[in-house]
PDB file of N, CA and C in Angstrom:
ATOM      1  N   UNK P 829      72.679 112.176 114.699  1.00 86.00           N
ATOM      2  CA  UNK P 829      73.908 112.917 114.486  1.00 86.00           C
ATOM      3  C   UNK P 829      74.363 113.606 115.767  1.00 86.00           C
ATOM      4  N   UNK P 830      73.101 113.965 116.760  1.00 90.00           N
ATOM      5  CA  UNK P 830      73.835 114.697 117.909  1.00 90.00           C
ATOM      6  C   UNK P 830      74.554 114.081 118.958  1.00 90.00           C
ATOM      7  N   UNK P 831      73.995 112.508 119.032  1.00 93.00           N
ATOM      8  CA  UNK P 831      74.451 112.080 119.917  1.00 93.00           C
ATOM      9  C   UNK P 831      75.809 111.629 119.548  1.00 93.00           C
ATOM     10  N   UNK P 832      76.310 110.909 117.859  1.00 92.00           N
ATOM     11  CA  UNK P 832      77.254 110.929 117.615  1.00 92.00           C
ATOM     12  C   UNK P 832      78.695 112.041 117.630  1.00 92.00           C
ATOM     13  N   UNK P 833      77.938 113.234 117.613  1.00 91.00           N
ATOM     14  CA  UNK P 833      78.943 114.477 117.881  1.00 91.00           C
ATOM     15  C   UNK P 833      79.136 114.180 119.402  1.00 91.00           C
ATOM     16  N   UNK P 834      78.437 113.820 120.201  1.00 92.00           N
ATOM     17  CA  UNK P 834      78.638 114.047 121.500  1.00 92.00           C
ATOM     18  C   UNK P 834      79.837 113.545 121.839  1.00 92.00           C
ATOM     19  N   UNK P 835      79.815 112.110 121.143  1.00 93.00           N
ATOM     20  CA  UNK P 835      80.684 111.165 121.708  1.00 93.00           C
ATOM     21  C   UNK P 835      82.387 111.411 120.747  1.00 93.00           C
ATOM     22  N   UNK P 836      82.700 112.693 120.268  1.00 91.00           N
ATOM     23  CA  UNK P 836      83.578 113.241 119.117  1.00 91.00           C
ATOM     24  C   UNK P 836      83.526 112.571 118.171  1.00 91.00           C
ATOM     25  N   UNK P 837      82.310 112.378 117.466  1.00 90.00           N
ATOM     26  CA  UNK P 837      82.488 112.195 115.937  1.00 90.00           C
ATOM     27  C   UNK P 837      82.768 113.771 114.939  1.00 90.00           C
ATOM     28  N   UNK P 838      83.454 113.486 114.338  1.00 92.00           N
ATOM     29  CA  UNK P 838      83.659 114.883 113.041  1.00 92.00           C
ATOM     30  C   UNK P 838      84.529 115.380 113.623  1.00 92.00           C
ATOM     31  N   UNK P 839      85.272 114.776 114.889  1.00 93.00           N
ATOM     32  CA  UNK P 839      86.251 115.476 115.442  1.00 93.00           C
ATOM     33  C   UNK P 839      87.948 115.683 115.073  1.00 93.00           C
ATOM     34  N   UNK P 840      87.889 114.474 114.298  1.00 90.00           N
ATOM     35  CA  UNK P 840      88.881 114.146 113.509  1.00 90.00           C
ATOM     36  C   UNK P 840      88.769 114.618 112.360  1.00 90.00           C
ATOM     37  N   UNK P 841      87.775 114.870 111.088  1.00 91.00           N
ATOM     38  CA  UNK P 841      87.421 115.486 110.367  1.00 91.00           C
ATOM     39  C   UNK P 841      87.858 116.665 110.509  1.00 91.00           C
ATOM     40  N   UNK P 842      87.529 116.779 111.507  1.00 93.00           N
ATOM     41  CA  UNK P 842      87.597 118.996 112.100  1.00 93.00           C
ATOM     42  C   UNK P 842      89.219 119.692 111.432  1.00 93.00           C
ATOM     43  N   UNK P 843      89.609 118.025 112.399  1.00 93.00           N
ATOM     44  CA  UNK P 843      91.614 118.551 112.714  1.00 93.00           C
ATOM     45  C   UNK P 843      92.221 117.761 111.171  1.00 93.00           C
ATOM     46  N   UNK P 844      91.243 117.286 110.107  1.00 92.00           N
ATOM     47  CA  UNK P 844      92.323 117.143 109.302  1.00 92.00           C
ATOM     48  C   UNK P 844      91.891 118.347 107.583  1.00 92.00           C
ATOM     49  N   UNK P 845      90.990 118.670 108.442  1.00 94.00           N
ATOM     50  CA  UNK P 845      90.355 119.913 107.346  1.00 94.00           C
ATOM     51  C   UNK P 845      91.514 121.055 107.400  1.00 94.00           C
ATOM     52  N   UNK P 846      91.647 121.385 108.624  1.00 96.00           N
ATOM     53  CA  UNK P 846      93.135 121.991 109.167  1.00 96.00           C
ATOM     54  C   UNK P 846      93.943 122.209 108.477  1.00 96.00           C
ATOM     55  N   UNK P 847      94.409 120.548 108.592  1.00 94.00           N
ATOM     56  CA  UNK P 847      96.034 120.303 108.533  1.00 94.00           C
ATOM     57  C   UNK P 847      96.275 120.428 106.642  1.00 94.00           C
ATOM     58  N   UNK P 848      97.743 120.644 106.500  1.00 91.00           N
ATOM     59  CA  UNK P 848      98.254 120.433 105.454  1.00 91.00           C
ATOM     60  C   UNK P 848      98.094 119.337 104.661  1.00 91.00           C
ATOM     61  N   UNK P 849      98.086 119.090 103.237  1.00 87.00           N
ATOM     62  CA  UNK P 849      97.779 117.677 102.947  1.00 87.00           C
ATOM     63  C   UNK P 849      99.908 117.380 103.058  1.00 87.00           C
ATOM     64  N   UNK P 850     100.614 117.651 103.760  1.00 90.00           N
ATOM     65  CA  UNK P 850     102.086 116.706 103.673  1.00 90.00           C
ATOM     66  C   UNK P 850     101.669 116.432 105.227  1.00 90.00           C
ATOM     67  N   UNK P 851     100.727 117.515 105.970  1.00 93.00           N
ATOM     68  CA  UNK P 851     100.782 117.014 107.822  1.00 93.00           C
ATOM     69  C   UNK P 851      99.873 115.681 107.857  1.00 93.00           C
ATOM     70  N   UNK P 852      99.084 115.731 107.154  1.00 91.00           N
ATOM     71  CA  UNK P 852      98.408 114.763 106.863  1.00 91.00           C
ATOM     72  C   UNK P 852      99.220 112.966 106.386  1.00 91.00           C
ATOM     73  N   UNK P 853      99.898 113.096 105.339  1.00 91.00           N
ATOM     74  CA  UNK P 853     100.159 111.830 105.370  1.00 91.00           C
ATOM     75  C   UNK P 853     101.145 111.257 106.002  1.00 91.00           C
ATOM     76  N   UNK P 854     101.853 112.618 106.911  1.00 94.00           N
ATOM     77  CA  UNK P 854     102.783 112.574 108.515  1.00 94.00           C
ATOM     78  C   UNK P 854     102.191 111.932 109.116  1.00 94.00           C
ATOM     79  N   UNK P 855     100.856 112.063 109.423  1.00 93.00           N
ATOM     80  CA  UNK P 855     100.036 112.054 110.463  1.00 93.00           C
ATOM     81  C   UNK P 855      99.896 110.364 110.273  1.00 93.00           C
ATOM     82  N   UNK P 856      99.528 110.037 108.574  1.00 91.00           N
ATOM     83  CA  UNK P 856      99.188 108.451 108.686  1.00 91.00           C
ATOM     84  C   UNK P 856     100.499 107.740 108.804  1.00 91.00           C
ATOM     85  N   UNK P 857     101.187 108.332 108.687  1.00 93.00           N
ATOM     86  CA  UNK P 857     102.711 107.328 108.625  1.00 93.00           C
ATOM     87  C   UNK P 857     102.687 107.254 110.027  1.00 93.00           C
ATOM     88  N   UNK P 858     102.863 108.587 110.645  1.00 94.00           N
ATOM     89  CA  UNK P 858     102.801 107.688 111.980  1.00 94.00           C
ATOM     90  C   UNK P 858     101.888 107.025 113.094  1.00 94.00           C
ATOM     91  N   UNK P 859     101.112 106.879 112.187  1.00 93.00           N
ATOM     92  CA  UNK P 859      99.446 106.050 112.887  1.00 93.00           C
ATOM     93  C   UNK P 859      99.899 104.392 112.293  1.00 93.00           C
ATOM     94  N   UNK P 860     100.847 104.389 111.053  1.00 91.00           N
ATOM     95  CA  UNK P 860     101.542 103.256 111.027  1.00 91.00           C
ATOM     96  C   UNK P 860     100.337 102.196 110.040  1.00 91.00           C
ATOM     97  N   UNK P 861      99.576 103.270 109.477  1.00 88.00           N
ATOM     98  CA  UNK P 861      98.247 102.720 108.925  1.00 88.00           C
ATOM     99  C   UNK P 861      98.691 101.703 107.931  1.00 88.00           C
ATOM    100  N   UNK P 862      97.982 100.530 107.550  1.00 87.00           N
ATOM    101  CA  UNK P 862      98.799 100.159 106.314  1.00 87.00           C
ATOM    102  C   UNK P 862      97.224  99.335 105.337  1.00 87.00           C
ATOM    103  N   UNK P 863      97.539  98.882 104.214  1.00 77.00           N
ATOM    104  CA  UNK P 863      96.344  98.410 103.196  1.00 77.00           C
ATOM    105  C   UNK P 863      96.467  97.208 103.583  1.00 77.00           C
ATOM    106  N   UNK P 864      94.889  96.620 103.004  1.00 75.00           N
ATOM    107  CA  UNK P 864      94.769  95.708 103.277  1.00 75.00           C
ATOM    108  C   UNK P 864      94.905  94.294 102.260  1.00 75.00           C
ATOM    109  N   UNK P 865      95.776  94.690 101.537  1.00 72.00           N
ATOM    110  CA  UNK P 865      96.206  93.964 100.607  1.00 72.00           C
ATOM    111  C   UNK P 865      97.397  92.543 101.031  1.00 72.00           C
ATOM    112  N   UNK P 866      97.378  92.090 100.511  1.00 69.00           N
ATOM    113  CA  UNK P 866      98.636  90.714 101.141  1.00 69.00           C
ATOM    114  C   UNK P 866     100.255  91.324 101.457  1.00 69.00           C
ATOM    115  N   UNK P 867     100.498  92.658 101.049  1.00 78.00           N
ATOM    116  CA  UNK P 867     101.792  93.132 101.806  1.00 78.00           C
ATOM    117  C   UNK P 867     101.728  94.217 102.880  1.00 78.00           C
ATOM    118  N   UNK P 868     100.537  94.531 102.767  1.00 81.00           N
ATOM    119  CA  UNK P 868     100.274  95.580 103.626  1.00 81.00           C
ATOM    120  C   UNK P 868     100.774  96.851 103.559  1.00 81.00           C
ATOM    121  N   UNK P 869     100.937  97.455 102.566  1.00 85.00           N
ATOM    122  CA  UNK P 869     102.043  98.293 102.205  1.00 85.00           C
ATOM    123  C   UNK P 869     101.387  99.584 103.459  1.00 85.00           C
ATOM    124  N   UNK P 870     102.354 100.457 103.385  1.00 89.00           N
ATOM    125  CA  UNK P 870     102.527 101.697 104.468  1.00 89.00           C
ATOM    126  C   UNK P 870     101.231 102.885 103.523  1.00 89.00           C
ATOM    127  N   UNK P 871     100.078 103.383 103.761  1.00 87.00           N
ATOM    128  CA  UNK P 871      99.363 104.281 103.063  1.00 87.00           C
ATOM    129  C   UNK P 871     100.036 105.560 102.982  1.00 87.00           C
ATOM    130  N   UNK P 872     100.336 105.887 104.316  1.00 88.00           N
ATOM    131  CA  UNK P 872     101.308 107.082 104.707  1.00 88.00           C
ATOM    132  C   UNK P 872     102.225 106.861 103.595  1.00 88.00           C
ATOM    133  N   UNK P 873     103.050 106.201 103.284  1.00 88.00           N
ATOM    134  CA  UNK P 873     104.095 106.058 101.998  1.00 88.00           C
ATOM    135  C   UNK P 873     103.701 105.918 100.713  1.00 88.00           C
ATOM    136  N   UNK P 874     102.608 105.180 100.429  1.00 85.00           N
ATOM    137  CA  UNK P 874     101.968 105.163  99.022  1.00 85.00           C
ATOM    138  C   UNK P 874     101.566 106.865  98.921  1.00 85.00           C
ATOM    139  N   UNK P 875     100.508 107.257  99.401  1.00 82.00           N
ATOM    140  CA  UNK P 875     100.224 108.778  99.679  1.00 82.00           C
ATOM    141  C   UNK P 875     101.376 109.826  99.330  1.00 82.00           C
ATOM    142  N   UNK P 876     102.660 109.621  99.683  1.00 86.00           N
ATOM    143  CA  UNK P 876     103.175 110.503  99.785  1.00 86.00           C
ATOM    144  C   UNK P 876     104.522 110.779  98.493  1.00 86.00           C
ATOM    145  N   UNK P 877     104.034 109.484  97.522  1.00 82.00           N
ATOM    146  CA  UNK P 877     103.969 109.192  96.104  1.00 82.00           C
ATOM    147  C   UNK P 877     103.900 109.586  95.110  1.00 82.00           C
ATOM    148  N   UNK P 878     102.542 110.723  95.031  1.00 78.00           N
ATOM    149  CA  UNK P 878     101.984 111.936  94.940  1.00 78.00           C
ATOM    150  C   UNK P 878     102.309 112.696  95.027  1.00 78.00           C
ATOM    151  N   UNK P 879     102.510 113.309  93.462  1.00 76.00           N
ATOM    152  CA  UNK P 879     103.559 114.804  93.064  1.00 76.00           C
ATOM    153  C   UNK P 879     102.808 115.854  93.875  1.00 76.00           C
ATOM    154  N   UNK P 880     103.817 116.425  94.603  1.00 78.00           N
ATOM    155  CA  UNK P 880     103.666 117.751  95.190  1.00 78.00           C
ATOM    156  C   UNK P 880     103.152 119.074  94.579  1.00 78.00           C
ATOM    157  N   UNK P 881     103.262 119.031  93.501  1.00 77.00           N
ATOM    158  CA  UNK P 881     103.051 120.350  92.930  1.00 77.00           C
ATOM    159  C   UNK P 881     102.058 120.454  91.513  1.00 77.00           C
ATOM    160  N   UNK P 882     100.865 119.485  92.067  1.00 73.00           N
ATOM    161  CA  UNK P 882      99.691 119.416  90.917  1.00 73.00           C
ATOM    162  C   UNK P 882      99.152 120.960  91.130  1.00 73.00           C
ATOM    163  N   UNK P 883      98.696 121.267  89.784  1.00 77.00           N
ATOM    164  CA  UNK P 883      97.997 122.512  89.897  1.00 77.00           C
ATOM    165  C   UNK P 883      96.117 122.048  90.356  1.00 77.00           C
ATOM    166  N   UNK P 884      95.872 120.851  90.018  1.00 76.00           N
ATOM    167  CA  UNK P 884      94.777 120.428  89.921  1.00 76.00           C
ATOM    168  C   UNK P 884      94.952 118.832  90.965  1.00 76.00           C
ATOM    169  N   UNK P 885      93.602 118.930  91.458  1.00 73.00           N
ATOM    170  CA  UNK P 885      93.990 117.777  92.247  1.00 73.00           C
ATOM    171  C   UNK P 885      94.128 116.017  91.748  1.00 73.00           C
ATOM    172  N   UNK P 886      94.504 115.289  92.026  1.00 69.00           N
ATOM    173  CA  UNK P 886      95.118 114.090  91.467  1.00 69.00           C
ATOM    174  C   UNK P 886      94.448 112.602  92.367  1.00 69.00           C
ATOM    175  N   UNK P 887      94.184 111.896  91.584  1.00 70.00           N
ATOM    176  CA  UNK P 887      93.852 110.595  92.699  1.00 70.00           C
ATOM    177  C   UNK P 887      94.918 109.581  92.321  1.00 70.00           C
ATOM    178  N   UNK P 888      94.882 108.706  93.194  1.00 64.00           N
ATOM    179  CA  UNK P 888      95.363 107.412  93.336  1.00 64.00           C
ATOM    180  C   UNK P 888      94.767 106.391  93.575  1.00 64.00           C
ATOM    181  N   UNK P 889      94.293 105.693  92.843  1.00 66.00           N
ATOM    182  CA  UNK P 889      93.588 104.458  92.692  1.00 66.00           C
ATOM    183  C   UNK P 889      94.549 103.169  93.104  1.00 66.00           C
ATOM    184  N   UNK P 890      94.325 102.357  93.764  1.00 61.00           N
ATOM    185  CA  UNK P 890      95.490 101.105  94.336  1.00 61.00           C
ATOM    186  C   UNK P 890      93.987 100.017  94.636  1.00 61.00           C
ATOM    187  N   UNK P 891      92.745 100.136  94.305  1.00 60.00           N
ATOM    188  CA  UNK P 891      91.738  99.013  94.580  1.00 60.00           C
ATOM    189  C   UNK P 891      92.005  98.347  93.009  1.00 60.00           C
ATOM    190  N   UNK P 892      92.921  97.491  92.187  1.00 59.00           N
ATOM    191  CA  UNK P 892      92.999  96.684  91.858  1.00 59.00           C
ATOM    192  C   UNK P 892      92.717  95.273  91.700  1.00 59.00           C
ATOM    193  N   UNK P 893      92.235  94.289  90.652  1.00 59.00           N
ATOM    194  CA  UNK P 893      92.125  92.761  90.741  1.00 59.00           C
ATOM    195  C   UNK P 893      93.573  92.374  90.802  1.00 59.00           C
ATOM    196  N   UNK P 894      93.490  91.018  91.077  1.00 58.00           N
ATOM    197  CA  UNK P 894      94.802  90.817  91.706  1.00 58.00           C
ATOM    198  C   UNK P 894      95.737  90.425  90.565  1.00 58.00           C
ATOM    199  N   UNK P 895      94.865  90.472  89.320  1.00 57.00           N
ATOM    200  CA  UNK P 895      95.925  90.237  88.045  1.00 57.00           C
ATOM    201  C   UNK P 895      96.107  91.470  87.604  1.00 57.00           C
ATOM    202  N   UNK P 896      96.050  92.627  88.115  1.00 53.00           N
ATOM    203  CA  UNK P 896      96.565  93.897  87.298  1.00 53.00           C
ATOM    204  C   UNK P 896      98.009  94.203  87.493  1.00 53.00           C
ATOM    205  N   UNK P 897      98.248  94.826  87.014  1.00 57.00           N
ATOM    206  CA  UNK P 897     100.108  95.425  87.071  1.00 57.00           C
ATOM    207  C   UNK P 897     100.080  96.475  88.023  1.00 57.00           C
ATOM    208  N   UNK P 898      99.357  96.898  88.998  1.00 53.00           N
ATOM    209  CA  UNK P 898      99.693  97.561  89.823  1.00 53.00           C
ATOM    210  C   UNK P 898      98.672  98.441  89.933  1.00 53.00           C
ATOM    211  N   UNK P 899      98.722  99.772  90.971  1.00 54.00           N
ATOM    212  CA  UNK P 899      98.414 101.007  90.950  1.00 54.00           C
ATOM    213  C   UNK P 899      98.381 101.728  90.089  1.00 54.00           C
ATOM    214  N   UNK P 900      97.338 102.586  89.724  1.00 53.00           N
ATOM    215  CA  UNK P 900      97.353 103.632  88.691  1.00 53.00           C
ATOM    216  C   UNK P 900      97.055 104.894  89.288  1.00 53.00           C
ATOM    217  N   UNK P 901      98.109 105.948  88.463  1.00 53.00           N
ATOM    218  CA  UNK P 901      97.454 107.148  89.489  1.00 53.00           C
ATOM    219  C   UNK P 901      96.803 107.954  87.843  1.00 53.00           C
ATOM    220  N   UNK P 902      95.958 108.859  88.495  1.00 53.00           N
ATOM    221  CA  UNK P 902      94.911 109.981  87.490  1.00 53.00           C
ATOM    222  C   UNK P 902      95.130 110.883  87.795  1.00 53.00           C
ATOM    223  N   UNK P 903      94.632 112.000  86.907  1.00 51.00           N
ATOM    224  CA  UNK P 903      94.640 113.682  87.243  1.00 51.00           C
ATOM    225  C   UNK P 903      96.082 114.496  86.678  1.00 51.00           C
ATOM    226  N   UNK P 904      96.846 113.511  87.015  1.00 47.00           N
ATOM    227  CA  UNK P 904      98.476 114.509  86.521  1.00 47.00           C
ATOM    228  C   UNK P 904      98.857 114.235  85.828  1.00 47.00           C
ATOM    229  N   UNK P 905      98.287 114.269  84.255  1.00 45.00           N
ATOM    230  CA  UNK P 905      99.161 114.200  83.031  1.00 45.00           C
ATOM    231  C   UNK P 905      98.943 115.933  82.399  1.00 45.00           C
TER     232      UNK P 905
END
């Protein structure tokens, strides 16, 4: 682990413990990140999908078989 800190591991960790979760999926939109699915969709944009104003936190599930109807999200009903 020390030598991995050396070389800035957890360093990114550090700065997104930080940040806001909206600076955050700023941050992946413009890293331009995308899935690895056959359209590649934008994560930064799926992410940001995700009602703003859960009292409780919420996931988004998008690891699907390829015969499902899509994404399902949890937590916010």
């Amino acid at each position: 682990m020390d030598t991995y800190r050396q070389y800035g591991g957890y360093e990114a960790l550090k700065k997104a413990i930080a940040m806001t979760p909206e600076a955050i999926i700023d941050e992946v939109k413009k890293a331009n990140l995308r899935g690895r699915g056959g359209a590649g969709f934008p994560a930064g944009v799926k992410w940001g999908f995700l009602p703003k104003d859960l009292s409780r936190p919420a996931c988004w599930s998008s690891m699907r078989t390829r015969g499902s109807r899509g994404p399902s999200r949890t937590g916010s009903s």
